[in-house]
C-alpha cells in the first residue's frame, strides 16, 4: 500500500509554495487544483484548519511523491481556503524525502507539527517536529533531528503517522506506526522530547496505520486504518477506519467498530474534530479528476455519536457538509453577555472590566478601542464571571483575548465553568477553550441552566492575562 525508498533520489529540489490564500469550493473533495492527502484537522477559535500532505505522483506511477505539507482553513466546514505549503522536506535539515502524514497539536500558544519524514540516517521513516507561533506558521524544525527513528528502542516497523494528544492534566502522548505496529510514548511538556519507554498499545484490533486520538466525555478514542477482511474491506489492498475506546490514554483499548468504510484510494487516513457543535470526519479518497492511489484528495463529512458514545459509520458524500458558521457570524443563539453583571477575581485599576460585555468588535488582540480588561500584575489562575438575575440556558461562549505585548499575554489555558447550585464546575462536553490571539475563541458545550458562567484563565509563567470581549450564548 505504501510507497518505497525510490523517492530519495527524486527529491533533490524542494521549493516552498507561495503562501497565497486561495478560496476553494464547497464539495467533496474540498480541493481539486492539487492532490492532497493524510488530512489532520485542528480547531482554533472559530476556524477549522486541515494540515495535509500533497500528492505529486505523475499519472500512472505507483509510488508516493510527497514533498510538502499544506494548510487549508474554513470558518464553516464547507467553504475552504488554501494557504499553500507551510512546511516541506527542507523544513527538516536532517531529512531528504517522503513528506508523509502529519498532525498539528497546540500547546501554550505554539503549534507543534509532527510529521512523517524520511531522514538521511539509517533506516527509512522518522517522526520530526516543527513549531510555529500561529496555526499558519511560519514553521521551523523544533528539534534539529528526529523525535523517533528506526534507532528508537521498540519503535514501529514503519515510523509514520504521528497523532499527538494533550490530556486535561497536561500530559502529552504520541501514538504512531505503520505495518500493523502501533506505538505510543509520553511527551515532555516541551513537546519535543519523549519521556519513558515506547510502549506497544493493546487492543487496537487489526491496526494497520494512521492513528488519530481524541477525547470525548472523559472517554479516549483511537481511530486507525485497518485492512483486514473481517468486515473491514473485501480486498486487503484497501483499508477502513476502525476505532477503539479506553479509560486510560495509554490503553488498553477496546475495539468498537468501523467509522469509515473503504474509500476509493487504497490508503484510508482520517481525523475527527468537533467544530461549532458538530463532529466532522476529515479523510482522503481518489475522487478528484485524474485521482488515484497516489493522487489523493481530502474530503469532509459529518460524523455522529450515539447516546452511548459509540460512533455511527460516516456516510461519504460528494457534496460535503452544509455550511456551519456557528453563532458568531451567523446561525442561531444570542449573545446575552451584555445583559449580565460582570465580576472578576482582579482587574488592574487602569483597565476596565466593562470591556468584556460591552459588545465591542476587536480588530485584533491589541485593539483597546472598546476598552480592555487586564489583570496585571496577577499571575496564575484568575477568573471573570457573568451573573444573571434568573437562570439562563447556555451552550456556547467566545473569548477574544487581550495581548498588550507587555505584561499581558495570551493565556496558557482556560476553562469555561458554571455554578451548579453548590459549586463551580466545568461546563459539560466543552469543545476546548482556545487561547489564540486576533480571533474569537469559541467554546461549545452541552446546554446548562445557570445564573453564573465563569471563565477561569491561567496565565503563562511571568505574565498576566486580559480580555477584550467574552460572549455567552443562550441556547
Ligand atoms: O501518504 C503516505 C502514507 O499513506 C501515510 O503516511 C499513510 O497514512 C498513508 O495514507
Coordinates of C-alpha atoms and ligand atoms in Angstrom, one line a residue:
X1 CA 0.0 0.0 0.0
X2 CA 2.7 2.5 0.8
X3 CA 5.5 3.9 -1.4
X4 CA 9.1 2.8 -1.1
X5 CA 12.6 4.3 -0.9
X6 CA 12.8 5.2 -4.6
X7 CA 11.8 8.7 -3.6
X8 CA 15.1 9.7 -2.0
X9 CA 16.7 10.4 -5.3
X10 CA 13.8 12.2 -6.8
X11 CA 13.6 14.9 -4.1
X12 CA 16.7 16.9 -4.6
X13 CA 14.9 20.2 -5.1
X14 CA 12.3 21.3 -2.7
X15 CA 10.8 24.8 -3.0
X16 CA 8.1 26.4 -0.8
X17 CA 4.8 27.2 -2.4
X18 CA 3.8 30.8 -2.3
X19 CA 1.6 31.4 0.7
X20 CA -1.4 32.9 -1.2
X21 CA -4.8 32.1 0.3
X22 CA -7.0 30.7 -2.5
X23 CA -10.7 30.1 -1.8
X24 CA -11.9 26.6 -2.6
X25 CA -15.4 25.3 -3.3
X26 CA -18.0 23.6 -1.0
X27 CA -18.0 20.0 -2.3
X28 CA -16.0 16.8 -1.8
X29 CA -13.1 16.6 -2.5
X30 CA -12.6 20.0 -1.0
X31 CA -9.6 20.9 -3.2
X32 CA -9.1 19.8 -6.7
X33 CA -6.4 22.1 -8.2
X34 CA -3.7 20.0 -6.4
X35 CA -3.9 16.5 -4.8
X36 CA -4.0 16.4 -1.0
X37 CA -3.7 13.5 1.4
X38 CA -3.5 12.4 5.1
X39 CA -5.6 15.2 6.5
X40 CA -5.4 16.2 10.2
X41 CA -8.0 18.7 11.4
X42 CA -7.5 21.3 14.2
X43 CA -10.0 23.8 15.5
X44 CA -8.6 27.1 16.7
X45 CA -11.1 29.7 17.7
X46 CA -13.8 30.0 15.0
X47 CA -11.6 28.3 12.4
X48 CA -11.1 24.7 11.4
X49 CA -7.6 24.0 9.9
X50 CA -6.7 21.0 7.9
X51 CA -3.0 20.0 7.7
X52 CA -2.4 17.7 4.7
X53 CA 0.3 16.3 2.6
X54 CA 0.5 16.9 -1.2
X55 CA 0.5 14.1 -3.7
X56 CA 2.6 14.9 -6.7
X57 CA 2.9 11.5 -8.3
X58 CA 2.6 11.7 -12.1
X59 CA -0.3 9.7 -13.7
X60 CA 0.4 6.0 -13.9
X61 CA 3.1 5.9 -11.3
X62 CA 2.7 3.7 -8.3
X63 CA 4.7 5.3 -5.6
X64 CA 4.2 8.4 -3.4
X65 CA 5.8 11.6 -4.5
X66 CA 5.3 13.8 -1.5
X67 CA 7.4 16.9 -0.7
X68 CA 5.2 19.4 1.0
X69 CA 2.6 19.8 3.8
X70 CA -0.2 22.2 3.0
X71 CA -2.8 24.1 5.2
X72 CA -6.4 24.7 4.4
X73 CA -8.9 26.6 6.6
X74 CA -12.6 27.1 6.9
X75 CA -15.0 29.0 9.2
X76 CA -18.0 26.9 8.3
X77 CA -16.6 23.4 7.5
X78 CA -17.9 23.7 3.9
X79 CA -16.0 26.5 2.2
X80 CA -12.2 26.1 2.3
X81 CA -9.3 28.4 1.8
X82 CA -6.0 27.1 0.6
X83 CA -3.0 28.7 2.3
X84 CA -0.3 26.8 0.3
X85 CA 2.6 24.8 1.6
X86 CA 3.6 25.8 5.2
X87 CA 6.3 23.1 5.6
X88 CA 8.2 20.8 3.3
X89 CA 11.1 18.4 3.3
X90 CA 13.6 21.2 3.6
X91 CA 12.0 22.3 6.9
X92 CA 14.0 19.4 8.4
X93 CA 17.7 19.8 7.5
X94 CA 18.4 16.2 8.5
X95 CA 15.8 14.8 6.2
X96 CA 15.6 14.1 2.5
X97 CA 12.3 12.7 1.2
X98 CA 8.8 11.5 1.8
X99 CA 6.7 14.2 3.4
X100 CA 4.1 11.7 4.7
X101 CA 1.3 12.2 7.2
X102 CA 1.5 14.8 9.9
X103 CA -0.7 16.4 12.6
X104 CA -0.5 19.7 14.4
X105 CA -1.1 20.0 18.2
X106 CA -1.3 23.3 20.0
X107 CA 0.3 24.0 23.4
X108 CA 1.0 27.2 25.3
X109 CA 0.2 29.3 22.2
X110 CA 2.6 27.4 20.0
X111 CA 1.7 24.9 17.3
X112 CA 3.7 21.7 17.0
X113 CA 3.6 20.0 13.6
X114 CA 4.5 16.3 14.0
X115 CA 5.4 14.8 10.6
X116 CA 6.4 11.5 9.0
X117 CA 9.6 12.1 7.1
X118 CA 12.5 10.1 5.6
X119 CA 15.7 11.1 7.4
X120 CA 19.1 10.8 5.9
X121 CA 20.3 8.4 8.6
X122 CA 19.9 4.7 9.0
X123 CA 16.5 3.2 8.3
X124 CA 13.6 4.7 6.5
X125 CA 10.9 6.8 8.1
X126 CA 11.2 9.1 11.1
X127 CA 8.9 11.4 13.2
X128 CA 10.0 15.0 13.0
X129 CA 8.5 18.0 14.8
X130 CA 8.3 21.6 13.6
X131 CA 6.9 24.5 15.6
X132 CA 5.2 27.8 14.8
X133 CA 3.5 30.7 16.7
X134 CA 0.3 30.6 14.8
X135 CA -1.8 27.9 13.0
X136 CA -0.3 29.1 9.7
X137 CA 3.3 29.2 10.9
X138 CA 5.9 30.0 9.9
X139 CA 7.1 26.6 11.0
X140 CA 10.7 25.7 11.7
X141 CA 12.3 22.5 12.9
X142 CA 11.8 22.4 16.6
X143 CA 14.4 19.7 17.4
X144 CA 17.1 19.6 14.8
X145 CA 16.8 15.8 14.5
X146 CA 14.2 13.1 14.6
X147 CA 11.9 12.6 17.6
X148 CA 11.5 9.0 16.7
X149 CA 13.7 7.0 14.3
X150 CA 14.5 3.4 13.5
X151 CA 17.1 3.5 16.2
X152 CA 14.5 4.4 18.9
X153 CA 14.0 1.3 21.2
X154 CA 10.8 -0.6 20.4
X155 CA 9.9 1.8 17.6
X156 CA 7.4 0.7 14.9
X157 CA 8.3 -1.3 11.8
X158 CA 7.4 1.9 10.0
X159 CA 7.8 5.1 11.9
X160 CA 5.0 7.2 10.3
X161 CA 1.6 8.8 11.1
X162 CA 2.0 10.6 14.4
X163 CA -1.1 11.6 16.4
X164 CA -0.4 13.8 19.5
X165 CA -2.9 14.4 22.3
X166 CA -2.6 16.6 25.4
X167 CA -4.8 15.4 28.2
X168 CA -6.6 17.6 30.7
X169 CA -3.8 17.1 33.3
X170 CA -1.2 18.5 30.8
X171 CA 0.4 15.1 30.0
X172 CA 1.0 14.8 26.2
X173 CA 1.0 11.4 24.4
X174 CA 2.1 10.5 20.9
X175 CA 0.9 7.4 19.0
X176 CA 2.2 6.4 15.6
X177 CA 3.2 3.5 13.5
X178 CA 2.6 1.5 10.3
X179 CA 2.9 -2.1 9.2
X180 CA 0.5 -3.4 11.8
X181 CA 2.8 -2.0 14.6
X182 CA 1.2 0.9 16.7
X183 CA 3.4 2.5 19.3
X184 CA 2.9 5.1 22.0
X185 CA 5.0 7.3 24.2
X186 CA 4.7 10.1 26.6
X187 CA 5.9 13.5 25.5
X188 CA 7.7 16.1 27.8
X189 CA 5.9 19.4 28.4
X190 CA 8.3 21.0 25.8
X191 CA 6.5 18.7 23.3
X192 CA 9.8 17.8 21.5
X193 CA 11.2 15.1 23.8
X194 CA 9.9 11.7 24.7
X195 CA 9.6 10.6 28.3
X196 CA 10.0 7.0 29.4
X197 CA 9.8 3.9 27.1
X198 CA 7.9 3.4 23.9
X199 CA 5.0 1.1 24.6
X200 CA 3.0 -1.2 22.3
X201 CA -0.6 -0.4 22.9
X202 CA -3.0 -3.3 23.3
X203 CA -6.5 -3.8 21.9
X204 CA -6.2 -1.9 18.6
X205 CA -7.7 -4.8 16.6
X206 CA -6.4 -5.2 13.1
X207 CA -4.4 -2.0 13.3
X208 CA -2.5 -1.1 10.1
X209 CA -1.5 2.6 10.2
X210 CA -2.8 6.2 10.6
X211 CA -3.9 6.5 14.3
X212 CA -6.0 9.5 15.4
X213 CA -6.6 10.1 19.1
X214 CA -9.2 12.3 20.8
X215 CA -11.2 12.5 24.0
X216 CA -14.9 13.0 24.4
X217 CA -17.0 12.9 27.6
X218 CA -14.0 11.6 29.5
X219 CA -13.5 8.6 27.1
X220 CA -10.4 8.3 25.0
X221 CA -11.0 7.4 21.3
X222 CA -8.4 6.0 18.8
X223 CA -9.3 5.8 15.2
X224 CA -7.0 3.9 12.8
X225 CA -6.7 2.4 9.4
X226 CA -7.2 -1.4 9.3
X227 CA -7.0 -3.6 6.2
X228 CA -8.5 -6.9 7.4
X229 CA -11.2 -8.8 5.5
X230 CA -13.2 -9.5 8.7
X231 CA -15.8 -6.8 8.0
X232 CA -13.4 -4.0 7.1
X233 CA -12.7 -4.5 3.4
X234 CA -13.0 -7.3 0.9
X235 CA -9.7 -6.6 -0.7
X236 CA -6.8 -6.1 1.8
X237 CA -5.1 -3.7 -0.6
X238 CA -7.7 -1.2 0.7
X239 CA -8.4 -0.2 4.3
X240 CA -11.2 1.1 6.5
X241 CA -11.1 3.2 9.6
X242 CA -11.8 1.2 12.8
X243 CA -12.0 2.8 16.3
X244 CA -11.4 1.7 19.9
X245 CA -12.0 3.4 23.2
X246 CA -10.2 3.4 26.5
X247 CA -10.4 4.8 30.0
X248 CA -6.7 5.5 30.1
X249 CA -4.8 7.4 27.5
X250 CA -2.3 4.6 27.0
X251 CA -5.0 1.9 26.9
X252 CA -5.7 -0.9 27.0
X253 CA -8.1 -0.3 24.1
X254 CA -11.4 -1.9 23.3
X255 CA -12.3 -2.2 19.7
X256 CA -15.7 -0.7 19.0
X257 CA -16.3 -0.9 15.2
X258 CA -15.9 0.9 11.9
X259 CA -16.0 4.7 11.5
X260 CA -15.4 4.9 7.8
X261 CA -15.7 2.1 5.2
X262 CA -13.5 1.6 2.2
X263 CA -12.7 4.8 0.2
X264 CA -11.7 5.0 -3.4
X265 CA -8.0 5.1 -2.7
X266 CA -6.2 2.1 -1.2
X267 CA -4.9 4.1 1.8
X268 CA -7.5 5.3 4.3
X269 CA -6.3 8.1 6.6
X270 CA -8.7 10.3 8.7
X271 CA -9.0 12.7 11.6
X272 CA -12.1 13.7 13.7
X273 CA -12.9 17.0 15.2
X274 CA -15.8 18.9 16.8
X275 CA -16.4 22.3 15.3
X276 CA -19.3 24.6 16.0
X277 CA -21.2 21.9 17.9
X278 CA -20.9 19.3 15.1
X279 CA -18.4 16.5 14.7
X280 CA -16.6 16.1 11.4
X281 CA -14.5 13.3 9.8
X282 CA -11.8 14.6 7.5
X283 CA -10.3 11.8 5.3
X284 CA -9.0 11.3 1.8
X285 CA -10.0 9.4 -1.3
X286 CA -9.2 9.3 -5.0
X287 CA -12.2 11.1 -6.3
X288 CA -10.7 14.3 -7.8
X289 CA -10.4 14.3 -11.6
X290 CA -7.3 12.3 -12.5
X291 CA -7.1 11.0 -9.0
X292 CA -5.7 7.6 -7.9
X293 CA -4.0 5.8 -5.1
X294 CA -1.0 8.2 -5.2
X295 CA -3.1 11.2 -6.3
X296 CA -5.5 11.5 -3.4
X297 CA -7.8 14.3 -2.3
X298 CA -9.2 15.4 1.1
X299 CA -12.9 15.2 1.8
X300 CA -15.0 16.2 4.8
X301 CA -18.3 14.7 6.1
X302 CA -20.3 14.8 9.3
X303 CA -19.7 12.2 12.0
X304 CA -22.3 11.3 14.6
X305 CA -22.1 9.7 18.1
X306 CA -24.8 7.5 19.6
X307 CA -26.1 8.3 23.1
X308 CA -23.8 5.5 24.4
X309 CA -20.7 7.1 22.9
X310 CA -20.3 4.7 20.0
X311 CA -19.7 6.3 16.6
X312 CA -22.0 5.8 13.6
X313 CA -20.3 4.8 10.4
X314 CA -19.8 8.0 8.3
X315 CA -21.7 8.5 5.1
X316 CA -19.3 9.6 2.3
X317 CA -20.8 12.4 0.2
X318 CA -19.8 14.3 -2.9
X319 CA -21.5 17.4 -1.6
X320 CA -19.6 17.7 1.6
X321 CA -21.3 19.1 4.8
X322 CA -23.7 22.0 4.8
X323 CA -22.2 25.3 5.9
X324 CA -21.9 25.6 9.7
X325 CA -20.7 29.0 10.6
X326 CA -21.7 28.7 14.3
X327 CA -23.3 31.5 16.2
X328 CA -20.7 34.2 15.8
X329 CA -21.2 35.5 12.2
X330 CA -24.4 33.5 11.6
X331 CA -26.6 30.7 12.9
X332 CA -28.8 30.7 15.9
X333 CA -28.3 31.8 19.5
X334 CA -28.0 35.2 21.1
X335 CA -25.1 36.7 23.0
X336 CA -26.6 37.6 26.3
X337 CA -23.3 38.7 28.0
X338 CA -24.4 42.4 27.7
X339 CA -27.4 41.7 30.0
X340 CA -25.1 40.1 32.7
X341 CA -23.3 41.7 35.6
X342 CA -19.6 41.1 35.2
X343 CA -17.3 40.4 38.1
X344 CA -13.7 39.2 38.4
X345 CA -11.0 38.0 40.7
X346 CA -8.9 41.0 39.8
X347 CA -8.9 43.9 37.4
X348 CA -6.0 46.4 37.1
X349 CA -7.1 49.9 38.3
X350 CA -6.3 51.4 34.8
X351 CA -8.2 48.7 32.9
X352 CA -11.9 48.2 32.6
X353 CA -14.0 45.1 33.3
X354 CA -16.8 46.6 31.3
X355 CA -14.8 45.8 28.2
X356 CA -15.7 42.1 28.3
X357 CA -19.5 42.6 27.7
X358 CA -19.8 46.0 26.0
X359 CA -20.4 44.4 22.6
X360 CA -17.2 45.6 21.1
X361 CA -15.7 44.0 17.9
X362 CA -12.0 44.0 18.3
X363 CA -9.8 44.4 15.2
X364 CA -7.1 42.4 16.8
X365 CA -5.8 41.4 20.3
X366 CA -4.0 44.7 20.8
X367 CA -7.1 46.8 19.9
X368 CA -8.3 48.5 23.0
X369 CA -10.6 51.0 21.3
X370 CA -13.6 49.4 23.1
X371 CA -11.8 49.2 26.4
X372 CA -9.8 46.2 27.7
X373 CA -9.9 44.1 30.8
X374 CA -6.5 43.1 32.2
X375 CA -5.3 41.6 35.5
X376 CA -1.6 42.7 35.6
X377 CA 0.3 42.1 37.8
X378 CA -1.6 39.0 38.8
X379 CA -0.2 35.6 37.6
X380 CA -1.5 32.1 37.6
X381 CA -5.3 31.5 37.6
X382 CA -7.7 34.4 37.6
X383 CA -11.4 34.5 36.5
X384 CA -14.1 36.6 35.1
X385 CA -17.8 35.8 35.6
X386 CA -21.3 36.8 34.4
X387 CA -24.3 36.8 36.8
X388 CA -27.9 37.0 35.6
X389 CA -30.8 37.6 37.9
X390 CA -32.6 34.5 36.7
X391 CA -31.3 31.2 35.3
X392 CA -30.2 31.2 31.6
X393 CA -29.9 28.3 29.2
X394 CA -26.4 28.5 27.7
X395 CA -24.4 26.3 25.3
X396 CA -21.6 28.5 23.9
X397 CA -19.1 31.1 24.8
X398 CA -16.5 33.0 22.9
X399 CA -13.4 34.7 24.2
X400 CA -11.4 37.5 22.4
X401 CA -8.1 37.7 24.3
X402 CA -6.2 41.0 25.1
X403 CA -2.5 41.0 24.4
X404 CA -0.6 44.3 25.0
X405 CA 2.8 42.8 24.1
X406 CA 3.9 43.9 27.6
X407 CA 2.8 42.3 30.8
X408 CA -0.4 40.9 29.4
X409 CA -0.2 38.0 27.0
X410 CA -2.4 35.2 25.6
X411 CA -3.2 32.7 28.4
X412 CA -1.6 29.3 28.7
X413 CA -5.0 27.7 29.1
X414 CA -8.6 28.4 30.1
X415 CA -11.8 26.6 31.1
X416 CA -15.5 27.6 31.0
X417 CA -17.2 26.8 34.3
X418 CA -20.7 27.4 35.8
X419 CA -22.4 27.5 39.1
X420 CA -24.4 24.3 39.5
X421 CA -26.1 25.4 42.7
X422 CA -23.4 24.3 45.1
X423 CA -20.0 24.6 43.3
X424 CA -18.3 25.9 40.1
X425 CA -17.8 23.0 37.8
X426 CA -16.6 22.8 34.1
X427 CA -19.4 23.1 31.6
X428 CA -20.1 19.6 30.2
X429 CA -18.6 18.4 27.0
X430 CA -16.8 21.6 26.3
X431 CA -15.1 21.6 22.8
X432 CA -11.9 23.1 24.1
X433 CA -11.1 26.6 25.4
X434 CA -9.0 28.3 22.8
X435 CA -6.2 30.7 23.6
X436 CA -5.4 32.1 20.1
X437 CA -4.8 35.8 19.5
X438 CA -6.5 38.0 17.0
X439 CA -9.6 35.8 16.8
X440 CA -12.8 34.8 18.6
X441 CA -12.1 31.5 20.5
X442 CA -15.5 29.7 20.5
X443 CA -16.2 27.0 23.1
X444 CA -19.3 25.0 22.6
X445 CA -20.8 22.8 25.4
X446 CA -23.8 20.8 26.5
X447 CA -26.7 23.1 27.4
X448 CA -26.7 24.2 31.0
X449 CA -29.1 26.2 33.1
X450 CA -27.4 28.6 35.4
X451 CA -27.3 32.1 36.9
X452 CA -23.5 32.3 36.7
X453 CA -21.0 31.5 34.0
X454 CA -17.3 31.8 34.7
X455 CA -14.1 31.8 32.6
X456 CA -11.1 30.5 34.5
X457 CA -7.9 31.8 32.9
X458 CA -4.4 30.6 33.6
X459 CA -1.5 32.8 32.6
X460 CA 1.8 31.8 31.0
X461 CA 4.7 31.9 33.5
X462 CA 5.6 35.5 34.5
X463 CA 2.7 37.1 32.6
X464 CA -0.8 38.3 33.2
X465 CA -3.9 37.9 31.1
X466 CA -6.7 40.0 29.7
X467 CA -9.9 40.0 27.5
X468 CA -11.4 42.4 25.0
X469 CA -14.7 40.6 24.8
X470 CA -16.3 37.5 26.3
X471 CA -19.6 36.4 24.8
X472 CA -22.1 34.0 26.3
X473 CA -24.8 32.5 24.1
X474 CA -28.3 31.5 25.0
X475 CA -29.2 28.1 23.5
Ligands
LIG1 O1 0.7 9.4 2.5 C1 1.7 8.5 2.8 C2 1.1 7.4 3.7 O2 0.0 6.8 3.1 C3 0.6 7.9 5.0 O3 1.6 8.2 5.9 C4 -0.2 6.8 5.4 O4 -1.1 7.0 6.5 C5 -1.0 6.5 4.1 O5 -2.1 7.4 4.0

